CSV table of C-alpha atoms and ligand atoms in Angstrom, one decimal:
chain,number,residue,atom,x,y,z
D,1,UNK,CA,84.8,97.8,106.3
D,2,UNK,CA,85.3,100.0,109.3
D,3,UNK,CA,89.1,100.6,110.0
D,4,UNK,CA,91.3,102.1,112.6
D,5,UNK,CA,93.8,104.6,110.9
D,6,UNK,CA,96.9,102.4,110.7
D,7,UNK,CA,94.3,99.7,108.9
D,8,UNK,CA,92.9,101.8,107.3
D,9,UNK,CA,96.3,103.0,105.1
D,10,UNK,CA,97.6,100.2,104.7
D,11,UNK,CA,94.0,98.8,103.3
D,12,UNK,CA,93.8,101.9,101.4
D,13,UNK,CA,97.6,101.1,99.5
D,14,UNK,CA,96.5,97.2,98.9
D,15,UNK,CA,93.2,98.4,97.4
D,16,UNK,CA,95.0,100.6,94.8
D,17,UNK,CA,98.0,98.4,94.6
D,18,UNK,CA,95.3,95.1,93.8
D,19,UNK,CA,93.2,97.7,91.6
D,20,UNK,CA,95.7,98.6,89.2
D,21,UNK,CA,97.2,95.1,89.1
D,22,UNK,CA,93.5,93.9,88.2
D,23,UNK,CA,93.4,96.8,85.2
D,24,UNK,CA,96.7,95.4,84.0
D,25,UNK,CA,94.9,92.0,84.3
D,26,UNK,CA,91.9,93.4,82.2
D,27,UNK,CA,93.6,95.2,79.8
D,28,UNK,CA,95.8,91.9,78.5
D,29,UNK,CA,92.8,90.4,78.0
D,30,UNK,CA,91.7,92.9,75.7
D,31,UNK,CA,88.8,94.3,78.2
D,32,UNK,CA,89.4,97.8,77.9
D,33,UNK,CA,88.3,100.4,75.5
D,34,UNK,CA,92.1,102.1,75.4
D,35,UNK,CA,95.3,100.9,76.0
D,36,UNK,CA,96.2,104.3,77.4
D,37,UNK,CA,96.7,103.6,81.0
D,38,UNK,CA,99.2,104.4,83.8
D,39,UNK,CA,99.2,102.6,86.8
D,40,UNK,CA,100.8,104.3,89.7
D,41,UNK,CA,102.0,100.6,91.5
D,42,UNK,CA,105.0,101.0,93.9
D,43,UNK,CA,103.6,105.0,94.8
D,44,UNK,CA,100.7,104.2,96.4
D,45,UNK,CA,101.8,105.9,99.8
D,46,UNK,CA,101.4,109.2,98.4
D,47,UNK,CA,97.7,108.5,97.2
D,48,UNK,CA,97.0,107.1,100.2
D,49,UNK,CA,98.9,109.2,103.0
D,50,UNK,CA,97.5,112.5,101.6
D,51,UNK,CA,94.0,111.8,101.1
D,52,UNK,CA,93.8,110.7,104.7
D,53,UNK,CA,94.4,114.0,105.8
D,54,UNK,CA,91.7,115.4,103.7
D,55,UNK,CA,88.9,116.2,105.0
D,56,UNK,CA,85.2,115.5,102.8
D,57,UNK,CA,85.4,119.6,101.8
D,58,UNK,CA,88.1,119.2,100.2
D,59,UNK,CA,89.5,118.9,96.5
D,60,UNK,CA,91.7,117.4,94.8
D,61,UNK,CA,93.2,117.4,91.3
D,62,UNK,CA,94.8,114.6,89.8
D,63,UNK,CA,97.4,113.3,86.8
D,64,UNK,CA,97.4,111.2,83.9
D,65,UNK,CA,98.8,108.3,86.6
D,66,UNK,CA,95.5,109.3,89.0
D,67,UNK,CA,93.7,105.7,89.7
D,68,UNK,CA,95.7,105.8,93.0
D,69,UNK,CA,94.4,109.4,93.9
D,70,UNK,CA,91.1,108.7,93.1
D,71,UNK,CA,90.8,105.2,95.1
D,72,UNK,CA,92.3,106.7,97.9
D,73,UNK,CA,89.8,109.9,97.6
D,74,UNK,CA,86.9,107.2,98.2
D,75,UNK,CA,86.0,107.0,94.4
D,76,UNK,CA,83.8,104.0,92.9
D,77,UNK,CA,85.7,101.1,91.7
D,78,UNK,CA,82.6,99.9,90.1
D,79,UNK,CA,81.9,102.9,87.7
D,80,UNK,CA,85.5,103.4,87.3
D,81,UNK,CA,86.5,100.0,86.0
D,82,UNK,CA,83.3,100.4,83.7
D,83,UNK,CA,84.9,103.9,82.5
D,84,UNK,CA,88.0,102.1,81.6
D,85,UNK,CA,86.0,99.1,80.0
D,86,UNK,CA,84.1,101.8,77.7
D,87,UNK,CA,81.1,101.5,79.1
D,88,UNK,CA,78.0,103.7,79.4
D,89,UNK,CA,78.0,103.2,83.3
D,90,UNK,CA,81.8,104.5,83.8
D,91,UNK,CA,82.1,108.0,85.0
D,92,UNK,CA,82.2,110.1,81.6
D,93,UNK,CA,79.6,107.5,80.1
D,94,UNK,CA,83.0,105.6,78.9
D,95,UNK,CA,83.8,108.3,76.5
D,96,UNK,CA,87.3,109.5,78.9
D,97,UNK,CA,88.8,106.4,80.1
D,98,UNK,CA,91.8,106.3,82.3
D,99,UNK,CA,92.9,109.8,81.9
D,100,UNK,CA,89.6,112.1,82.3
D,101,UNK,CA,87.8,110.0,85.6
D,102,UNK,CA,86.3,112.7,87.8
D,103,UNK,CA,83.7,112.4,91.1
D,104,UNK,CA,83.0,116.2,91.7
D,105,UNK,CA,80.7,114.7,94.4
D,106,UNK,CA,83.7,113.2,96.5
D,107,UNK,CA,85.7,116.5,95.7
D,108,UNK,CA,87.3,114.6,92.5
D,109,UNK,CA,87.9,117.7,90.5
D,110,UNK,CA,89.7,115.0,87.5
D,111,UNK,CA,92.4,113.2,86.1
D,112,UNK,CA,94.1,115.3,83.2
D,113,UNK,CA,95.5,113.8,80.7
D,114,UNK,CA,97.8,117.1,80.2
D,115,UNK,CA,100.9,117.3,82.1
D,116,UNK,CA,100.8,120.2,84.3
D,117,UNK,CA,97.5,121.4,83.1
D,118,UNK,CA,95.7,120.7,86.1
D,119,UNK,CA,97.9,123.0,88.4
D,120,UNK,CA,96.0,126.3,87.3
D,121,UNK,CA,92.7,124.1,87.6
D,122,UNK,CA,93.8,123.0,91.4
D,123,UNK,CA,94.4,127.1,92.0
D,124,UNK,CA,91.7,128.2,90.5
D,125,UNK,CA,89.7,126.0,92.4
D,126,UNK,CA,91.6,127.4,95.8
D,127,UNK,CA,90.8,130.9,94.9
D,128,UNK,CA,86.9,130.2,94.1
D,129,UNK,CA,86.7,128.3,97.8
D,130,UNK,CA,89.2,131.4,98.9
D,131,UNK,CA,86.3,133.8,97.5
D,132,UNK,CA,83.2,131.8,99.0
D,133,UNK,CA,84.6,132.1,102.3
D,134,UNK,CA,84.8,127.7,102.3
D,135,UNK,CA,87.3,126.5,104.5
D,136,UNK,CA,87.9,123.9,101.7
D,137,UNK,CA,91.2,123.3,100.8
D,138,UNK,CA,92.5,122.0,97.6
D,139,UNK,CA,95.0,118.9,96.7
D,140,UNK,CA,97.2,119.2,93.9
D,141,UNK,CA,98.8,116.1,92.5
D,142,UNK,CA,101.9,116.4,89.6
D,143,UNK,CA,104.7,114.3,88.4
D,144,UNK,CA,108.1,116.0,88.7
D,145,UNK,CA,108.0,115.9,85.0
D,146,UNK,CA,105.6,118.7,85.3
D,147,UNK,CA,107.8,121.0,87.7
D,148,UNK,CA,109.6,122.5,85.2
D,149,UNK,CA,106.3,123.5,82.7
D,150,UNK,CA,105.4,127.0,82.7
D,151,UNK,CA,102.0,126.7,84.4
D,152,UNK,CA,103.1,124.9,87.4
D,153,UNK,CA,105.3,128.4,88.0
D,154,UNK,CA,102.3,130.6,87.5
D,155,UNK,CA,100.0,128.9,89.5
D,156,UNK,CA,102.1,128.1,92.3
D,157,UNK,CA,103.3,132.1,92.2
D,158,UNK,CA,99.3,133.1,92.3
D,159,UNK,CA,98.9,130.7,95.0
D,160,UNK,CA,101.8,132.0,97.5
D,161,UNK,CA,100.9,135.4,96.2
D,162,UNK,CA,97.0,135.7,97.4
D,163,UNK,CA,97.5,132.8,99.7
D,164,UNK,CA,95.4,130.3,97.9
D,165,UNK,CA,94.7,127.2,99.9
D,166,UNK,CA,96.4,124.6,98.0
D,167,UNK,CA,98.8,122.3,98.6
D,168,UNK,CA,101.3,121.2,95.6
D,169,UNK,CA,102.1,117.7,95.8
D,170,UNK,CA,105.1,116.5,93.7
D,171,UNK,CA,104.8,112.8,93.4
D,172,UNK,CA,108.8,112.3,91.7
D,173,UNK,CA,109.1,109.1,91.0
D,174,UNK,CA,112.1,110.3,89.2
D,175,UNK,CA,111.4,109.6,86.1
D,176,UNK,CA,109.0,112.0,83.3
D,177,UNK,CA,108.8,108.9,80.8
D,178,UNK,CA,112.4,108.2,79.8
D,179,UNK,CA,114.3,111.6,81.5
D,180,UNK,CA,115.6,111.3,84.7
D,181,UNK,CA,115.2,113.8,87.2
D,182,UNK,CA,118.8,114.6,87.3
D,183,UNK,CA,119.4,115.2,83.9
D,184,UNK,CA,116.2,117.6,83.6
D,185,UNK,CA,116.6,119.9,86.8
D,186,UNK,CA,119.2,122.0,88.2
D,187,UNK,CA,117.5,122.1,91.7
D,188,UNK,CA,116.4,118.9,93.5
D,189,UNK,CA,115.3,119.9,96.5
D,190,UNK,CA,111.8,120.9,96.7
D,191,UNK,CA,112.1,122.6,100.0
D,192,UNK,CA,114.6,124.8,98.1
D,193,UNK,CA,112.4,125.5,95.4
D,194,UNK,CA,109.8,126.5,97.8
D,195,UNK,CA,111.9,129.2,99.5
D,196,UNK,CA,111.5,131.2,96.1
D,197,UNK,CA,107.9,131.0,96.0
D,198,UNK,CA,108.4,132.0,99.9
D,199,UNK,CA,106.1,129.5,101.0
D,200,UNK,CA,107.0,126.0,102.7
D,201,UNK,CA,108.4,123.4,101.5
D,202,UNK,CA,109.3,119.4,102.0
D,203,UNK,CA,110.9,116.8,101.0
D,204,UNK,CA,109.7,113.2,102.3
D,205,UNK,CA,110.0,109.7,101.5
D,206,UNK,CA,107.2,109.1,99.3
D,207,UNK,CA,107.3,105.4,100.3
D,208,UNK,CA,106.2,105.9,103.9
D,209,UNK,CA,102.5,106.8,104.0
D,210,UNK,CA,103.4,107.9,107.8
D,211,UNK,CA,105.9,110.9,107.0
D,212,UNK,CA,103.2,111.6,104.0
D,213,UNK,CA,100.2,111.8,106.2
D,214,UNK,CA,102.0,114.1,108.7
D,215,UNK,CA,103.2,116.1,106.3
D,216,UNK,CA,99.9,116.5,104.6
D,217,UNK,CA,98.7,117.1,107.4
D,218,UNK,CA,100.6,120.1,108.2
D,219,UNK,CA,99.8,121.8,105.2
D,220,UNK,CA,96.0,121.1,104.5
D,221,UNK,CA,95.8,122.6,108.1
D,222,UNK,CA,98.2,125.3,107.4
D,223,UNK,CA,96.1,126.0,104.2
D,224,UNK,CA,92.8,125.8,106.2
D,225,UNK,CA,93.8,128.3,108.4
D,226,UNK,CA,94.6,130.9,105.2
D,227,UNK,CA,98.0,130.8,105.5
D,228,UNK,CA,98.7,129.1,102.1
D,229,UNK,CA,100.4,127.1,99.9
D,230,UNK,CA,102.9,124.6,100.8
D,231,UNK,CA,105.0,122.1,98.2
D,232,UNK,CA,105.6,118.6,99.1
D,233,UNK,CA,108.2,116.8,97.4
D,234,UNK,CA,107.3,113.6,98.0
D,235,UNK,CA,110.0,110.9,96.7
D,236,UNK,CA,108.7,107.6,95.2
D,237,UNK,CA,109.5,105.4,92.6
D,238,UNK,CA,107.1,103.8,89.8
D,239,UNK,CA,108.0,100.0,90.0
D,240,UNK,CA,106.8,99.4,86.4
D,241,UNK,CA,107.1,101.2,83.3
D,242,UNK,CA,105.8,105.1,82.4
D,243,UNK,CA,103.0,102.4,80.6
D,244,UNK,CA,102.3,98.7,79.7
D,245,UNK,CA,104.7,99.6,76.4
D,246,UNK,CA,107.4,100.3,78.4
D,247,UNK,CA,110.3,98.2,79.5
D,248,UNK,CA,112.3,100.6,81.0
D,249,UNK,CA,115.5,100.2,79.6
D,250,UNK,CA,116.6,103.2,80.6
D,251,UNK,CA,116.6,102.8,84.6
D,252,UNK,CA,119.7,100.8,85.6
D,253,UNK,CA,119.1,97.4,86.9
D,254,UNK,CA,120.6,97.8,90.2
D,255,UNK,CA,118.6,100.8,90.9
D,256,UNK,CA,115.2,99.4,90.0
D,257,UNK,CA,116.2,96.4,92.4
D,258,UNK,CA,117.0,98.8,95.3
D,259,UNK,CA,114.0,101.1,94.8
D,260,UNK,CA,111.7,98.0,94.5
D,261,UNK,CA,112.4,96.4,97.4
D,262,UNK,CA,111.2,100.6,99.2
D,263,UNK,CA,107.7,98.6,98.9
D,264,UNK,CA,105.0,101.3,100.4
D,265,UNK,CA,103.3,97.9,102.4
D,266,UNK,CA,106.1,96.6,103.5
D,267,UNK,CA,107.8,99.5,104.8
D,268,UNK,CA,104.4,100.3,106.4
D,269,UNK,CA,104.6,96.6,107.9
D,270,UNK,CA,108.0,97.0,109.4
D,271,UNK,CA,107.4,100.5,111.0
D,272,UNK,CA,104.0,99.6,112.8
D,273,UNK,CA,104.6,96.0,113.4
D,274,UNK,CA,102.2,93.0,113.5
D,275,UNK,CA,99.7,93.5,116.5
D,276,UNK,CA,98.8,96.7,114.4
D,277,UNK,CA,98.8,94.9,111.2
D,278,UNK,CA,98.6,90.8,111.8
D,279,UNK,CA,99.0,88.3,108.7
D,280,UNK,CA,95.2,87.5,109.6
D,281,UNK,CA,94.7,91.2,109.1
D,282,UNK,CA,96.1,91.3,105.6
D,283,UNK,CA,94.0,87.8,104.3
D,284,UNK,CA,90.8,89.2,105.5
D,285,UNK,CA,91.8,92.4,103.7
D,286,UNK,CA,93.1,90.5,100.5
D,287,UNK,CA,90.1,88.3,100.4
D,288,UNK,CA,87.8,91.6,100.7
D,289,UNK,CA,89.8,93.3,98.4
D,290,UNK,CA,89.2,90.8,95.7
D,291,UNK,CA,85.8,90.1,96.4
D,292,UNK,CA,85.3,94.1,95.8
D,293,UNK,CA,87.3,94.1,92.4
D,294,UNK,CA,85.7,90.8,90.8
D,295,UNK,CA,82.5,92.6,91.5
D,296,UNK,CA,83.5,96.0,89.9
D,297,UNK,CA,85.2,94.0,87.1
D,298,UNK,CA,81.6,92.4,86.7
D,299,UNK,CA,79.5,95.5,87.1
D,300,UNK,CA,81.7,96.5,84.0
D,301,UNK,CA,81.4,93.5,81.9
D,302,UNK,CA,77.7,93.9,82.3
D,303,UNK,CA,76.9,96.8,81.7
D,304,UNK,CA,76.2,98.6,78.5
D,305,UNK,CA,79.0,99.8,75.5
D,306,UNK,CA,79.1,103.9,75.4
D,307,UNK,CA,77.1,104.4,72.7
D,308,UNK,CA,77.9,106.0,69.4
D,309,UNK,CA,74.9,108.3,68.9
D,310,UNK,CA,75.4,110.2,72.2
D,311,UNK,CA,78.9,111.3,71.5
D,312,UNK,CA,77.3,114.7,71.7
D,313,UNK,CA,75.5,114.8,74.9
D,314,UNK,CA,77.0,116.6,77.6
D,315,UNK,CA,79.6,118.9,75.6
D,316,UNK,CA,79.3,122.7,75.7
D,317,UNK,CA,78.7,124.9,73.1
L,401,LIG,C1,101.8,119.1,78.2
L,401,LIG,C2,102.2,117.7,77.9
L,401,LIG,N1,103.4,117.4,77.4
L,401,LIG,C3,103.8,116.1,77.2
L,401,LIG,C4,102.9,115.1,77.4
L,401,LIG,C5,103.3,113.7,77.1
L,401,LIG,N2,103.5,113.0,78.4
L,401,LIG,C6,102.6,112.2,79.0
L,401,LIG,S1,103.1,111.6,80.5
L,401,LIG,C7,104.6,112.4,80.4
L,401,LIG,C8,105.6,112.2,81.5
L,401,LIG,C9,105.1,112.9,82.7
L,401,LIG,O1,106.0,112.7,83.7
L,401,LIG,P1,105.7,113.0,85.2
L,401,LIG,O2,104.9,114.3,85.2
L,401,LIG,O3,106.9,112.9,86.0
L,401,LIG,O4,104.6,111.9,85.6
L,401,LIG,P2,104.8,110.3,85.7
L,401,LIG,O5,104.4,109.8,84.3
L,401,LIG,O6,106.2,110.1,86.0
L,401,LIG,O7,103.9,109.9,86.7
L,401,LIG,C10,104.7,113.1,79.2
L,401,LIG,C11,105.9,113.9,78.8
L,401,LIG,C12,101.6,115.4,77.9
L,401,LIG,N3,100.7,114.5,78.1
L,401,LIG,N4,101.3,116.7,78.1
């Protein structure tokens, strides 16, 4: 489906916000191989805003809540529903699920299923492209539950230091499981945090994919031109629990009400009104949409289990 830009975000939010509902779908009826699954519904503007100013060079790293990252990126939904079904076909021949699904051939560099682990991966990835003289630049996704983790200092520090081109996106949806970001940080503001790094720094509403894509924008071509790092603290809210497990019980009621009703598509809806995006716009795109999922969902179902006996194919060593 050919898209203009506006279409094309807003089709790019329903596809992960359909996509992860369908894997909710799937896993309650027992279809995948783990339970072990974060869907990133309600924070799709992030995903979706910052991979459109990407460019096909360009990397990115991704989180244990990644499906939205790597939709948004262009990856498979086909071999990445059959990853999460187990199967043979999936990206790590089933053997990752969720947490490990990587397309190095889209730039995908992977999910990780350690918090903050993939921040020295994302700058060490800037400094090889830095080093090769590519005018790639590198995305770094984290929760804010990672901020506060040793490595997300040292690689951010190496990365303003040698002016690494990466950009450091903090997707806070305010909550790292049960801890709120209040009670785990003295300094909210990532523009402040920034200053010490003495690189840029932002703070936008994760929930408009607009204000994401220009601020991604900014830095990828800030970053291009080997001026560095920049941090976005990009505010968003997850609308269901840290997993399927979880009921929340620690987010007040009023607040999940108020933060709900921030829908990414709506919001999107309301700022570019409906001669951008027409209610016949959105069937044709649900319809498509779904048509695209009950085909991945039955690529999946069709194809092989991982097997067994190849557990040690592919390892190192
Ligand atoms: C190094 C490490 N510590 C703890 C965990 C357990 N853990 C998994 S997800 C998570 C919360 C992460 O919160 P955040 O980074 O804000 O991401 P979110 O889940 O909110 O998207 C924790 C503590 C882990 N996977 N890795």
């Amino acid at each position: 489906m050919e898209l203009d830009l506006t279409k094309s975000l807003y089709h790019s939010m329903l596809l992960i916000r359909r996509s992860e509902e369908r894997i909710l779908e799937e896993m309650m009826k027992g279809n995948l191989a783990s339970t072990m699954c974060h869907v990133s519904i309600g924070q799709e503007a992030v995903a979706a805003g910052v991979c459109s100013a990407m460019q096909p060079q360009d990397y990115l790293t991704s989180t244990h809540r990644g499906h939205g990252h790597f939709i948004a990126r262009g990856g498979g939904l086909s071999r990445m529903m059959a990853e999460l079904f187990g199967k043979e076909t999936g990206y790590c021949k089933g053997r990752g699920g969720s947490m490990h699904i990587t397309d190095v051939s889209i730039g995908h560099l992977g999910a990780n299923g350690i918090v903050g682990g993939h921040l020295g991966i994302a700058t060490g990835a800037a400094l090889w492209t830095s080093l090769n003289k590519s005018d790639a630049v590198t995305v770094c996704f984290f929760g804010e539950g990672a901020v506060n983790e040793g490595i997300t200092h040292e690689s951010i520090n190496m990365a303003a230091l040698w002016k690494l081109p990466v950009i450091f996106v903090v997707e806070n949806n305010h909550y790292a499981m049960s801890l709120a970001w209040e009670r785990s940080t003295p300094q909210l503001s990532f523009t402040e945090r920034a200053r010490a790094y003495g690189i840029p720094g932002v703070d936008v509403d994760g929930q408009d994919v607009l204000a994401v894509r220009e601020v991604a924008l900014e830095a990828i071509e800030r970053a291009r031109r080997g001026e560095g790092p920049t941090l976005i603290g990009a505010h968003t809210y997850r609308f269901l629990g840290h997993s399927r497990a979880d009921p929340s019980k620690y987010r007040p009621a009023e607040e999940e009400e108020r933060e709900r009703a921030r829908d990414p598509l709506t919001i999107m809806r309301a700022k570019v009104g409906a001669e951008m995006i027409s209610d016949q716009d959105v069937e044709a795109y649900e319809q498509q949409v779904k048509e695209v999922l009950d085909a991945a969902v039955k690529f999946a179902e069709d194809s092989p289990l991982a097997q067994p006996s190849t557990l040690f194919e592919d390892i190192y060593a």
